[in-house]
Each structure stands twice: as C-alpha cells, then as structure tokens.
mmCIF file of C-alpha atoms in Angstrom:
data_model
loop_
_atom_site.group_PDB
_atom_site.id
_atom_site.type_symbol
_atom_site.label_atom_id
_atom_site.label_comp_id
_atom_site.label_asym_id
_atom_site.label_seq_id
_atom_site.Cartn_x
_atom_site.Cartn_y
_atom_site.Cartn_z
ATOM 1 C CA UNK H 1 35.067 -150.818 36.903
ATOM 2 C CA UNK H 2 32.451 -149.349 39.436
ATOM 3 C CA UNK H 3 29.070 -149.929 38.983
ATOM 4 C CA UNK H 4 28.816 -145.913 39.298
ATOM 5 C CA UNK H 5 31.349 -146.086 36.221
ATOM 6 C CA UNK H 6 29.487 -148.988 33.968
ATOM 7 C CA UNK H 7 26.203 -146.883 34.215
ATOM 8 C CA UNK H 8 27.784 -143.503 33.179
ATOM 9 C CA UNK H 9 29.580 -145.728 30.442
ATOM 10 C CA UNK H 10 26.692 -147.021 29.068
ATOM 11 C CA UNK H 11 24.363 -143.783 29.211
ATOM 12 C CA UNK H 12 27.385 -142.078 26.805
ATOM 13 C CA UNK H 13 27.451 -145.137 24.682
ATOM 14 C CA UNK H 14 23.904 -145.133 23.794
ATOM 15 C CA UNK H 15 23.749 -141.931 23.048
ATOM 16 C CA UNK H 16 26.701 -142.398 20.984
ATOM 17 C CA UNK H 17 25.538 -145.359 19.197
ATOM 18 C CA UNK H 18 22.519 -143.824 17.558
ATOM 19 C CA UNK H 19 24.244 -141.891 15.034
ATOM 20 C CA UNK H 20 27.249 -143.710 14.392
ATOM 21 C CA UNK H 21 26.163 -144.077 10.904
ATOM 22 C CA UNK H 22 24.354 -140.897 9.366
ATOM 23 C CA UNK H 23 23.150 -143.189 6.158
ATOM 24 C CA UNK H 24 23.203 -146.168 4.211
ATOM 25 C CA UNK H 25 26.121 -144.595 2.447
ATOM 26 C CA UNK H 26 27.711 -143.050 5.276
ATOM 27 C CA UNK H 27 29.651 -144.347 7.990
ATOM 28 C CA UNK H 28 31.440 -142.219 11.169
ATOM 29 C CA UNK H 29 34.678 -142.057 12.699
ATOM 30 C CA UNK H 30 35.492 -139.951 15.811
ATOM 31 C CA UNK H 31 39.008 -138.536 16.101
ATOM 32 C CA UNK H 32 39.521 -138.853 20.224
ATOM 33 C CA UNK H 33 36.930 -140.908 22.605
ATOM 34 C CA UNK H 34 33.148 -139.527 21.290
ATOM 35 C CA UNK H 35 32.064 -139.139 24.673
ATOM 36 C CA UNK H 36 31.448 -135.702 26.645
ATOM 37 C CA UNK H 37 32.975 -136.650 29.942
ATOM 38 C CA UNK H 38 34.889 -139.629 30.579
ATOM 39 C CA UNK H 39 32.704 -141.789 33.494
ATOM 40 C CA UNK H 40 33.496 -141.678 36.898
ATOM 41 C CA UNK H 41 37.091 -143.066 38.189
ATOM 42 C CA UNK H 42 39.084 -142.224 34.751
ATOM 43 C CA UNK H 43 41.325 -139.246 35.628
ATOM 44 C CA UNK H 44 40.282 -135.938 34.158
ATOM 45 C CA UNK H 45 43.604 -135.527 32.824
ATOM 46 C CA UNK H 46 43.725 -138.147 30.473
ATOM 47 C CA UNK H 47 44.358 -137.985 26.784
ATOM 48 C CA UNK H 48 43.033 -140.605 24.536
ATOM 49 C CA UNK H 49 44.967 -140.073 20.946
ATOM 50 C CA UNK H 50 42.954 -142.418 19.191
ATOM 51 C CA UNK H 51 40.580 -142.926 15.489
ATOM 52 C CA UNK H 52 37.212 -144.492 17.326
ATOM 53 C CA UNK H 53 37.313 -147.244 15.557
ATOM 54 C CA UNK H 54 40.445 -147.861 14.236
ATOM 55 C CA UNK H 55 39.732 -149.954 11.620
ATOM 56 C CA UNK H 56 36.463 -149.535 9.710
ATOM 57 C CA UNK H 57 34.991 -151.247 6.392
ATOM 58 C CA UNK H 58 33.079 -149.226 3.712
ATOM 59 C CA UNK H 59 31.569 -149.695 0.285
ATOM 60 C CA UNK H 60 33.785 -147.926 -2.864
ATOM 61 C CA UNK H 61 31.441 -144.657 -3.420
ATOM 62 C CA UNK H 62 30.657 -144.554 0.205
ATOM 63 C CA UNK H 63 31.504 -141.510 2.390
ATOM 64 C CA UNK H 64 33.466 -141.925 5.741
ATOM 65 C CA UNK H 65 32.701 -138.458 7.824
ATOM 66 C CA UNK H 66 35.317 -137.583 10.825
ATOM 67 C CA UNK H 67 34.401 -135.672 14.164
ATOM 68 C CA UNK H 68 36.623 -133.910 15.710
ATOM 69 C CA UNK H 69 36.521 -134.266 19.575
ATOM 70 C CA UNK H 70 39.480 -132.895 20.901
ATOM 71 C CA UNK H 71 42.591 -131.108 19.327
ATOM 72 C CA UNK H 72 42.867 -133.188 16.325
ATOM 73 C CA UNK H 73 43.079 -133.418 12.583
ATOM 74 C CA UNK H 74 42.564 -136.140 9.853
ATOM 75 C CA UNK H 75 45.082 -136.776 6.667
ATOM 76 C CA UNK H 76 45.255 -139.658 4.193
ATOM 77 C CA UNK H 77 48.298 -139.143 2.351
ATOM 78 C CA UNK H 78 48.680 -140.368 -0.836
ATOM 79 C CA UNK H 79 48.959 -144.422 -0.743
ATOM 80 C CA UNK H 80 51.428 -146.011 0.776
ATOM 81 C CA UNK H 81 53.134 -142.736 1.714
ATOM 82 C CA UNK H 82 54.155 -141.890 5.429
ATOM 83 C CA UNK H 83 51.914 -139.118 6.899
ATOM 84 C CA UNK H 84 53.595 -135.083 6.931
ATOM 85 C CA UNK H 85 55.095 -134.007 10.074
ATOM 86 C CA UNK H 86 53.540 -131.814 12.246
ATOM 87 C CA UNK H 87 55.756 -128.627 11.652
ATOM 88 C CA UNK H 88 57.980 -127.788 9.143
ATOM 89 C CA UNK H 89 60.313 -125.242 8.509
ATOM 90 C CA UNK H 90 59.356 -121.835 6.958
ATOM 91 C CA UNK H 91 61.052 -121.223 3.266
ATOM 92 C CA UNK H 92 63.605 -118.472 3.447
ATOM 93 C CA UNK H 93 62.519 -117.839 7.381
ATOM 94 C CA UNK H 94 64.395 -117.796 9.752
ATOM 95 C CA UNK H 95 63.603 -117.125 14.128
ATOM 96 C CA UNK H 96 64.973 -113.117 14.679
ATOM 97 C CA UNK H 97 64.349 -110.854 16.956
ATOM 98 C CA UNK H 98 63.361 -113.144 20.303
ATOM 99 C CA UNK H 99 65.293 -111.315 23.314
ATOM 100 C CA UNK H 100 65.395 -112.634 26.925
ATOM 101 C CA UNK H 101 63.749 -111.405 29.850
ATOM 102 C CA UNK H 102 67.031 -109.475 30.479
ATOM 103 C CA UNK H 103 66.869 -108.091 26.766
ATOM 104 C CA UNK H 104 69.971 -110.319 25.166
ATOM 105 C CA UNK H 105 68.983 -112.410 21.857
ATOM 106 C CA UNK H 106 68.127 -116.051 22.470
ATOM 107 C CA UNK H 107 70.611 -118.290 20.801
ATOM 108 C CA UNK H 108 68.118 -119.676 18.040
ATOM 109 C CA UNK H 109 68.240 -115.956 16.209
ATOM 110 C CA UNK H 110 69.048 -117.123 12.898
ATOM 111 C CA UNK H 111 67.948 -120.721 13.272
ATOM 112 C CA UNK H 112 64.599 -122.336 10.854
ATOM 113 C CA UNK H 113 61.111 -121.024 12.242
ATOM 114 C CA UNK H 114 59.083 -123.783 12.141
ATOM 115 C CA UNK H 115 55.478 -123.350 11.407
ATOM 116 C CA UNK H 116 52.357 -125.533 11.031
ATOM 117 C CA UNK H 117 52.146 -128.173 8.274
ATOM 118 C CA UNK H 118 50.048 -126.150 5.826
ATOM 119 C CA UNK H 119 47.367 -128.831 5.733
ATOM 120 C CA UNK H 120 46.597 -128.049 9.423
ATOM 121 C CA UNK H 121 45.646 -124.671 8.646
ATOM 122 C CA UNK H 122 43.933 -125.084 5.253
ATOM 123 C CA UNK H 123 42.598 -128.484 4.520
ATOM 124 C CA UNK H 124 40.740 -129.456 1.707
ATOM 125 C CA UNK H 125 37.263 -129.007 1.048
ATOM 126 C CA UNK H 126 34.895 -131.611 2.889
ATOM 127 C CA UNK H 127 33.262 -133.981 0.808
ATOM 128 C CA UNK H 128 35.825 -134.330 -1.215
ATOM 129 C CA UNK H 129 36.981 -137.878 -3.199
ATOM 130 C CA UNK H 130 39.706 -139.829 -2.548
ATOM 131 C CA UNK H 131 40.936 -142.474 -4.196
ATOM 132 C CA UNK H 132 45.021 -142.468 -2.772
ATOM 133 C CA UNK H 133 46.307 -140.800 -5.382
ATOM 134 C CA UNK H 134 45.973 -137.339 -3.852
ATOM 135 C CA UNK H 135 46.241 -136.402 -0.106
ATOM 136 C CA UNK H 136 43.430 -134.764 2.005
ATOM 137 C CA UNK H 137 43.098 -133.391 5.120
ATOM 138 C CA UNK H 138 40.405 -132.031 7.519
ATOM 139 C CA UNK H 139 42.760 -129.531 8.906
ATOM 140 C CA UNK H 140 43.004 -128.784 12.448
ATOM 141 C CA UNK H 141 40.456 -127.177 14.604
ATOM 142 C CA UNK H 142 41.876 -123.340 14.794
ATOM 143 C CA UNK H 143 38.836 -121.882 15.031
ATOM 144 C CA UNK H 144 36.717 -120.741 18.157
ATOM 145 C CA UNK H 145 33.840 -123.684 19.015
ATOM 146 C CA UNK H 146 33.134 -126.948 17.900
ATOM 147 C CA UNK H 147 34.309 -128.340 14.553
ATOM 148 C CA UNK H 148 32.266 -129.032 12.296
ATOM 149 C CA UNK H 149 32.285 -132.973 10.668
ATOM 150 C CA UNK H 150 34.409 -133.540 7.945
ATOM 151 C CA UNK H 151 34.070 -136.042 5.355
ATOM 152 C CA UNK H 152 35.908 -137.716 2.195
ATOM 153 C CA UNK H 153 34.169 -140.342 -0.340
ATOM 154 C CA UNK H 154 36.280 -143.107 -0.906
ATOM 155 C CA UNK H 155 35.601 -143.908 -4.472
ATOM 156 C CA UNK H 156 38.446 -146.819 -5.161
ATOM 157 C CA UNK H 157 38.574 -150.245 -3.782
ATOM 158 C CA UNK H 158 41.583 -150.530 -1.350
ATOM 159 C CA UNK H 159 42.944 -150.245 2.236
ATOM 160 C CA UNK H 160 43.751 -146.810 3.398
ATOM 161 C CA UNK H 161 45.450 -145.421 6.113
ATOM 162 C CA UNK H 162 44.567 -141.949 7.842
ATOM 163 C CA UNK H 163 46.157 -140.183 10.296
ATOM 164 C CA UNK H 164 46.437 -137.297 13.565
ATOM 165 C CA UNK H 165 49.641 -135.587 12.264
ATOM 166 C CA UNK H 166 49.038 -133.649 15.601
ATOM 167 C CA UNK H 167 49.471 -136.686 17.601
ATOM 168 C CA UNK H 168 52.127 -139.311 15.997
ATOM 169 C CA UNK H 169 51.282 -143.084 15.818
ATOM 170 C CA UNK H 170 47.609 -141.884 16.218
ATOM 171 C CA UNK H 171 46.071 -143.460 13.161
ATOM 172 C CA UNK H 172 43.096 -145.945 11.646
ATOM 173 C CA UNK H 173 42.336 -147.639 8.080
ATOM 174 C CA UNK H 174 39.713 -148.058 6.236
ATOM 175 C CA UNK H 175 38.950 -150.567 3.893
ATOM 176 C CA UNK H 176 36.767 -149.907 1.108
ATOM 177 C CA UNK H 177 35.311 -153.158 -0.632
ATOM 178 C CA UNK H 178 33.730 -153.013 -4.158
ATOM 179 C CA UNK H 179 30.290 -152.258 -4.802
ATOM 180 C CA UNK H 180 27.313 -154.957 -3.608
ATOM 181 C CA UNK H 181 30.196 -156.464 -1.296
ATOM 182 C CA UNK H 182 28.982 -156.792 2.606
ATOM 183 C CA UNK H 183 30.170 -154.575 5.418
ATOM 184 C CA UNK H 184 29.486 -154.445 8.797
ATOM 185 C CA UNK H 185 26.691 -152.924 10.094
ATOM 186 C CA UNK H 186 26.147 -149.280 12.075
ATOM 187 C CA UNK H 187 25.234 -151.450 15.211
ATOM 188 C CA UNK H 188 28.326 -154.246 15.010
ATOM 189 C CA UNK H 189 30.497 -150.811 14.843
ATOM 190 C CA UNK H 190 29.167 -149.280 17.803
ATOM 191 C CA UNK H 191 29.760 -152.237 19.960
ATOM 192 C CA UNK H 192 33.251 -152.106 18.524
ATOM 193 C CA UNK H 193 33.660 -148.958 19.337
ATOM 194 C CA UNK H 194 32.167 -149.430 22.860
ATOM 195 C CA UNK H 195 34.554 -152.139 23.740
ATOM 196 C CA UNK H 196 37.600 -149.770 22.318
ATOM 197 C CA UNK H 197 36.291 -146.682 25.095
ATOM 198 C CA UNK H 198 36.231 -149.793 27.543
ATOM 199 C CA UNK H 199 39.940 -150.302 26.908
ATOM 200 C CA UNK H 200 41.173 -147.128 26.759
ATOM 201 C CA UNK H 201 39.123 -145.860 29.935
ATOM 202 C CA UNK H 202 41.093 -149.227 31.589
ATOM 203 C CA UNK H 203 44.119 -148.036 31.043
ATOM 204 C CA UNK H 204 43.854 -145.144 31.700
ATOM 205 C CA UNK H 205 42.929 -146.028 35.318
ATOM 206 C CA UNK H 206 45.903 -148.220 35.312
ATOM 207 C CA UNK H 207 48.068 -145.310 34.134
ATOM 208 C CA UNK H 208 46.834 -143.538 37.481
ATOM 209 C CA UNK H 209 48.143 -146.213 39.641
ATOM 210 C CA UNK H 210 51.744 -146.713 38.193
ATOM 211 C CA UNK H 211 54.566 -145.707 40.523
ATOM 212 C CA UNK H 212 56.518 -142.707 39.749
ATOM 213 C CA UNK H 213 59.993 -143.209 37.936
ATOM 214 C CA UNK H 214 62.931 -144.179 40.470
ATOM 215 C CA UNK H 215 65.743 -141.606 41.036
ATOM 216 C CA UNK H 216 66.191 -138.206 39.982
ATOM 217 C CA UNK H 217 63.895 -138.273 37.011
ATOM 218 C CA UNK H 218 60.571 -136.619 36.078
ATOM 219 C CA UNK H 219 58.360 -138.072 33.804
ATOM 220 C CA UNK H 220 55.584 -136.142 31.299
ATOM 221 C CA UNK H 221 52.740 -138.382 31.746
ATOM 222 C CA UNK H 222 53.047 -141.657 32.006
ATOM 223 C CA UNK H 223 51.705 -142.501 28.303
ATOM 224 C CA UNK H 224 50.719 -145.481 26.277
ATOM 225 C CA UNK H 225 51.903 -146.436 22.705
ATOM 226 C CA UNK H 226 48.366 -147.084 22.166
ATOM 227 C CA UNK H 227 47.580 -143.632 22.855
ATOM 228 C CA UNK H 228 46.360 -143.418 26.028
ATOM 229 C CA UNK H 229 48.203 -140.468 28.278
ATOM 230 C CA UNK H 230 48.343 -139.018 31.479
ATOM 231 C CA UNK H 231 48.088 -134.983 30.803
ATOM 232 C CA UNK H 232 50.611 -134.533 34.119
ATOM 233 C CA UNK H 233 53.995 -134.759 35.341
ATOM 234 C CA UNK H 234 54.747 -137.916 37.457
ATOM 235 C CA UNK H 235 55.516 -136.922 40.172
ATOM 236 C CA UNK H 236 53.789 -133.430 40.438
ATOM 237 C CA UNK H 237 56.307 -132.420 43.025
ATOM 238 C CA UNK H 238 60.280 -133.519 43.009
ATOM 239 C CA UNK H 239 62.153 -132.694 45.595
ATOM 240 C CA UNK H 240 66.174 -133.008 45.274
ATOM 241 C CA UNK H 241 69.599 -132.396 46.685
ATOM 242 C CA UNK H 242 71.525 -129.227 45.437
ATOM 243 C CA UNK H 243 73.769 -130.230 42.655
ATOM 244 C CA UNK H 244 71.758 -133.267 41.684
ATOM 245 C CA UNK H 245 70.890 -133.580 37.712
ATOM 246 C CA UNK H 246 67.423 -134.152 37.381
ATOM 247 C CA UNK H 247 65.996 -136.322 34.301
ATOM 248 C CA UNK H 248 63.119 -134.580 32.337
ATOM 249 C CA UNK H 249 61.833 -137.025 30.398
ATOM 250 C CA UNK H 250 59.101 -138.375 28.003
ATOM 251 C CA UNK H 251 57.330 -141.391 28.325
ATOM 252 C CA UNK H 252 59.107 -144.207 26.524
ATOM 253 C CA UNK H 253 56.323 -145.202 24.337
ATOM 254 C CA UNK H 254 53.780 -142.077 23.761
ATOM 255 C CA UNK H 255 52.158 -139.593 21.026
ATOM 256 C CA UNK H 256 52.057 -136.419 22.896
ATOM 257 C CA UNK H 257 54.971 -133.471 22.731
ATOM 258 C CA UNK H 258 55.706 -131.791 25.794
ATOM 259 C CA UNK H 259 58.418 -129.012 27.249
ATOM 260 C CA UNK H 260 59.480 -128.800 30.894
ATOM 261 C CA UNK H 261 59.087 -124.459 30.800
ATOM 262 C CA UNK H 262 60.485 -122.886 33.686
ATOM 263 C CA UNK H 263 60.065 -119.029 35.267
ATOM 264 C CA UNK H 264 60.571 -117.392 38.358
ATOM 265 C CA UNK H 265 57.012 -116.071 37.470
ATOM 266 C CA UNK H 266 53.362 -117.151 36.617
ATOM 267 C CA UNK H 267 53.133 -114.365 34.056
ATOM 268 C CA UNK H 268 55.565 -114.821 32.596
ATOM 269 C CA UNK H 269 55.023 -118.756 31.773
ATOM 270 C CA UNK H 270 51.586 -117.848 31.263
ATOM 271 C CA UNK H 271 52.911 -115.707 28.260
ATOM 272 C CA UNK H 272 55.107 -118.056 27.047
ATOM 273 C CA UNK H 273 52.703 -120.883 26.233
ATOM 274 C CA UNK H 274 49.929 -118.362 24.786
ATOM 275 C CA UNK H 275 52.449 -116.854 22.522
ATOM 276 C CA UNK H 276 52.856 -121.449 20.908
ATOM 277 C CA UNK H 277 51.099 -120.728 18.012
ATOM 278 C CA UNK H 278 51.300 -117.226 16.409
ATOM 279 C CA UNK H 279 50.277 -115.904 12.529
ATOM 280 C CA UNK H 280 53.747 -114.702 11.210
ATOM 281 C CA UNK H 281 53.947 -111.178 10.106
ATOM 282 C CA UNK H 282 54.075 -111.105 6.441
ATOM 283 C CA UNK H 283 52.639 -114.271 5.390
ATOM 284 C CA UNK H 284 51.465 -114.162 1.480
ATOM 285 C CA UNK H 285 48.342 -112.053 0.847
ATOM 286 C CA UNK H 286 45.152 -113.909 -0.280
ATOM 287 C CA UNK H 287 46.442 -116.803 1.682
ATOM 288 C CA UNK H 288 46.029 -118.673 4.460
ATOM 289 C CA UNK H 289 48.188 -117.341 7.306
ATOM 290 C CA UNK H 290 51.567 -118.769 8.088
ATOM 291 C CA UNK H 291 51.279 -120.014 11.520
ATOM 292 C CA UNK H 292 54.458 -120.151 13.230
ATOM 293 C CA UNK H 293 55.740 -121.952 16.284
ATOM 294 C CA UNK H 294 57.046 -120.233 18.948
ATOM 295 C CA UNK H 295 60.636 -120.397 18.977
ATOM 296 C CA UNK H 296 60.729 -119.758 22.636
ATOM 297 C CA UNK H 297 58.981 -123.146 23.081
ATOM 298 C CA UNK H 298 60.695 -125.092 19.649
ATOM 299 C CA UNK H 299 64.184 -124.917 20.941
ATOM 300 C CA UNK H 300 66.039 -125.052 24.331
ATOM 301 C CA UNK H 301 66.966 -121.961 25.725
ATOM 302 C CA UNK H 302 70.365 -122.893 26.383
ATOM 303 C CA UNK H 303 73.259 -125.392 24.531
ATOM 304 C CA UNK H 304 73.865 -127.218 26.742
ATOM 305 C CA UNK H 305 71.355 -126.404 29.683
ATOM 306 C CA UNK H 306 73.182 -124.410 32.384
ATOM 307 C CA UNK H 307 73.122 -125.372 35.871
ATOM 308 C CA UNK H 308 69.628 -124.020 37.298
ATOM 309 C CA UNK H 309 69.128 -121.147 39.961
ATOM 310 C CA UNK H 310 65.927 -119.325 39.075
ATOM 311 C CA UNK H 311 67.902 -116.291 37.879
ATOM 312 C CA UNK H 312 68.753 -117.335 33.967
ATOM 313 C CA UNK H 313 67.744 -114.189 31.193
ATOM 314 C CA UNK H 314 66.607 -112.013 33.622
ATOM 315 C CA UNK H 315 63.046 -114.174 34.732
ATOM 316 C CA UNK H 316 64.315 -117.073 35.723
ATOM 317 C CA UNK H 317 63.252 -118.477 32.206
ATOM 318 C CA UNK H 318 64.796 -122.098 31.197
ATOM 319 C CA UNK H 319 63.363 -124.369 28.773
ATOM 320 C CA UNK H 320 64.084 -127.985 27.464
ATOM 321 C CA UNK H 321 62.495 -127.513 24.036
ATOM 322 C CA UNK H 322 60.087 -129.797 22.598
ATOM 323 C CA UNK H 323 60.301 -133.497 23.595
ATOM 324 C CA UNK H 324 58.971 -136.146 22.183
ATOM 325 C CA UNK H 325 58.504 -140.140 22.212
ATOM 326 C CA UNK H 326 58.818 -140.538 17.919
ATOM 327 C CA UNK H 327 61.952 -142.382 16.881
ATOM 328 C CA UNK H 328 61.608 -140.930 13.688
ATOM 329 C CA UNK H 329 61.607 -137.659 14.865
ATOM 330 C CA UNK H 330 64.568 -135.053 15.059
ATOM 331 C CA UNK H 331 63.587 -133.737 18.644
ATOM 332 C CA UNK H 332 65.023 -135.139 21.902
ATOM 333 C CA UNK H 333 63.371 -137.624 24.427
ATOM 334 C CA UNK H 334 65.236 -136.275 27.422
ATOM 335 C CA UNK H 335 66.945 -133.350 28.827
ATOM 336 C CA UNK H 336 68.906 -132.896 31.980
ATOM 337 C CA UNK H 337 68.689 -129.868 34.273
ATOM 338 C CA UNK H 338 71.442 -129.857 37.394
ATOM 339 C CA UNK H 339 69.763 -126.971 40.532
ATOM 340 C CA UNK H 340 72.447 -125.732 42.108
ATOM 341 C CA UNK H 341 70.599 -123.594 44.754
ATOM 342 C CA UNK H 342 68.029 -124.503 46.838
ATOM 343 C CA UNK H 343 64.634 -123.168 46.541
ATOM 344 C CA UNK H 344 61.168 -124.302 45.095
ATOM 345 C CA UNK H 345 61.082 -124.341 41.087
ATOM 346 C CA UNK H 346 58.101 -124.165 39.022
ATOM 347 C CA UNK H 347 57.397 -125.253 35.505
ATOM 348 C CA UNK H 348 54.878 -126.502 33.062
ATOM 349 C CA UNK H 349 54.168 -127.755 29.640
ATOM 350 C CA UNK H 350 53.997 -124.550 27.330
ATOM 351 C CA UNK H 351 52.073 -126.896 24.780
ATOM 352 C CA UNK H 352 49.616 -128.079 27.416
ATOM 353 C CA UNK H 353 50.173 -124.818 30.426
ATOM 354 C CA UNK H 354 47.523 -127.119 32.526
ATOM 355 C CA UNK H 355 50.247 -129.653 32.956
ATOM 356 C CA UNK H 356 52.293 -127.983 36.176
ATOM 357 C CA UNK H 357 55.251 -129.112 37.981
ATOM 358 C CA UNK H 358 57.780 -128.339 40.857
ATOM 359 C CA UNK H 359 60.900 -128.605 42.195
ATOM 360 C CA UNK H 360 61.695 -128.372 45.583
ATOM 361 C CA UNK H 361 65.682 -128.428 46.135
ATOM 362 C CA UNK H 362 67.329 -128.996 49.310
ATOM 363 C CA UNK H 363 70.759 -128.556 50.489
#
C-alpha cells in the first residue's frame, strides 16, 4: 500500500475508532466498510459485503447497535435457522400486464411476482430483545438519507448469527457471554476492525489487477467469496465475431446479483432499472406496501435467448434475468447470448445501472 494510501487509512480509522463502542453496555457493528471514502488506490467501484467485525463478543443484557453504510440490512433469524431469501413470491400474485417495446406481452404474464422479503420493508422496532427464539430485522434502507442505527439487546447467553439477506453469505456472530464474564474491549475491536478494512481494501486492489476471463465470456465483477466485488463488467468492452455465443457470467464465488440488460437505447435502459423496485398497486391498507420486483428485470426476456441483433420487442430490449453466485439459490449463474449482426451493443446491470458494458461485433 502507498504511503498516500496508509495515511488516508489511518485518518478514517481514527475517526472510526472513537465511537466504536457508544457505552459500557453497548458495542457497534457496521454493515459495509465504516469509512466515507475508501483511501487512495482502491477502485471506486468496489463493493465490500461485509459485518465490520465479523465476529464480536458481548455481555447477556448488552445491546449490539448496527450502522448501515451502504445498501444493507441486518436479520437474526431464529437460532439455528437459515436466514429468509431476499424476494419471495407474492400470495395469489401473479406478473400481468408487462408488454414489449413493440406492445406484445412478455412471456412471464402469468408467472409469480416476486416482491421484497417483508422484513426488508418493515423491520422490527429498534431496541428490541432477542434471545433466538424470535427473528428481527433492521429492515433495509428505503428511505431518502442516511439510516439511522439500529440496535437489538441480546438478553440470552449464546452464539448468534446475523445476516445481509440483501447480499448472500454476507454475515457475522455474536457471542454473548453471561453476566460479570470478560469481553474484549472497544479499543482491541477497533484494531480488529482496522486490520479487516486492511484486508478487504487488499483485495480489492488485487481484484483490479486480475486478467479478464479467456474466450468469449464476460464476467460481472470479478468478486470474492469473502465479499469483496468489483461493481463492473470485466472486460468493459468485448468485441466478437458474428455468430459467436458470448458467456455472461457471474463470478464463481460472489454475493452480489446482477443482469446483463440490453437496449438499442439509453432511455430506455435507464427506465428499466428505475422501474427494479416498485410499490404494487393494491397492497393491503394500513400496511406496509408490497414492494414488488420488476418482472422485466426478475426473468429473461426470452426462453431460450434468441440470437441477438439489436432489434428484439421493438427497442432492441434483451435481458438475462437475475444471476447470481448462491448454490442454494433457484436463479442461474450464466446465460449465453449468440450476435448475429455486427454492430456495437450496449448493456448494463438494471440492479446496479452504473455497471455498463459493450459489445462490439465484427464480421
């Protein structure tokens, strides 16, 4: 690391370290790096899906408070239970009504809409207690501006895991020791913490420098399992022969969800990824809203994926889906578009629109 980059480091570490405990009975977990700016030689696109620390001890009737920095959320599920998913389908709802560019119905009319897991929209109450028997859950940060800290007090002896449902494999534990039993203290956590930013920020620089994938393949990121990502497409620009399938690929070991989205137009992509997350019409009065997921992003626009020209449903509009890295998920890693014509191709991630992509296809 540059000595430029050791002195920014430590400047956002100090500052960091003085309230990394906000009591005697409180102790502080950051979901995402708790720094402002990364220092100088990380690339600004890179994700850090990580608890900061990981692993942190507390006293049973203590309270463990979460900030949020970054698009995150916090759940501990009841003991010893696996984490919800992200999204899950809506009861009796099903995707109607989404027409093409050209004005014919998509093919997923009729299939599940997905929406949010509620506990991203409406979490429970901060300050809460938890003792494993009962889930909780900061929610996710919907609202405009900062969020504000959340915080659970662990009232029964035990190890505990919580979790980023946003972001799988992002998770920590906590341990909560009896009464009168030692723990460490707020400064031993802060240089733990320090040396996790150290090795994230590492590898994230090392991310930078790997090669791009061999062959006919584009990869989202490249990613870490330890939850370190690239926020890009590797490499930015492709360029093919006519007629040659192109991979479009995840990482092999990340926590992110992408989509390779393409359209003959800006606008038109532009639309597409503000339109991801939507209220439903009709969701219950007197409760929170039912936020859906766009279909339009959820699921392919084509079964099987046609051979590409830039002229598909009237906008040149062509989408894998969502991909993603989680064995135990349902969705795809990979998807396979063939460009039959030759021409420069644009796309991007509707999830993340800043991640941008083309291909440039030869004859």
């Amino acid at each position: 690391m540059h000595r430029t980059s050791t002195a920014a480091l430590a400047v956002a570490l100090c500052s960091l370290a003085l309230p990394a405990v906000a009591g005697a009975a409180t102790k502080t977990v950051t979901a995402g790096p708790p720094v402002e700016h990364p220092p100088s030689g990380v690339p600004k696109d890179a994700f850090v899906n990580e608890f900061f620390p990981r692993s942190i001890a507390v006293r049973a009737g203590d309270a463990l408070s979460f900030r949020i920095a970054g698009f995150h959320a916090v759940n501990l599920p009841v003991a010893r239970e696996a984490p919800p998913a992200l999204a899950v389908p809506a009861e009796g709802l099903a995707v109607a009504g989404a027409s093409d560019g050209a004005g014919a119905s998509f093919w997923f009319n009729g299939q599940p809409q997905l929406i949010l897991h509620p506990s991203l929209v409406a979490g429970t109450p901060s300050g809460g207690a938890y003792d494993g028997s009962a889930a909780a859950a900061s929610g996710a940060p919907l609202a405009a501006g900062p969020p504000k800290p959340w915080s659970v007090k662990l009232t029964k002896p035990g190890t505990y895991r919580f979790f980023c449902i946003i972001h799988p494999g992002m998770s920590g534990k906590v341990t909560v020791l009896p009464k009168g039993k030692p723990v460490p203290s707020a400064k031993a956590d802060a240089a733990r913490v320090r040396a996790q930013l150290r090795a994230a920020f590492k590898q994230a620089k090392a991310l930078a420098r790997r090669p791009a994938p061999k062959g006919d393949v584009i990869e989202a990121g490249p990613d870490l399992s330890s939850g370190v990502s690239l926020g890009r497409f590797t490499p930015a620009t492709k360029r093919v022969k006519s007629g040659a399938p192109v991979t479009l690929t995840m990482s092999s070991k990340t926590t992110e969800t992408h989509s390779f989205t393409f359209a003959r137009e800006a606008g038109t992509l532009k639309q597409v990824a503000q339109a991801f997350i939507a209220p439903l019409p009709g969701s219950p009065a007197g409760q929170p809203p039912l936020l859906g997921l766009s279909a339009q992003v959820v699921y392919p626009s084509d079964v099987p994926l046609p051979p590409y020209d830039g002229t598909q449903h009237g906008d040149g509009f062509l989408n894998t889906g969502i991909l993603d890295g989680d064995p135990t998920s349902p969705l795809p890693r990979s998807a396979t578009v063939t460009f039959s014509k030759p021409g420069t191709y644009r796309y991007i991630c509707a999830i993340h629109p800043e991640m941008q992509g083309k291909v440039v296809v030869t004859s």
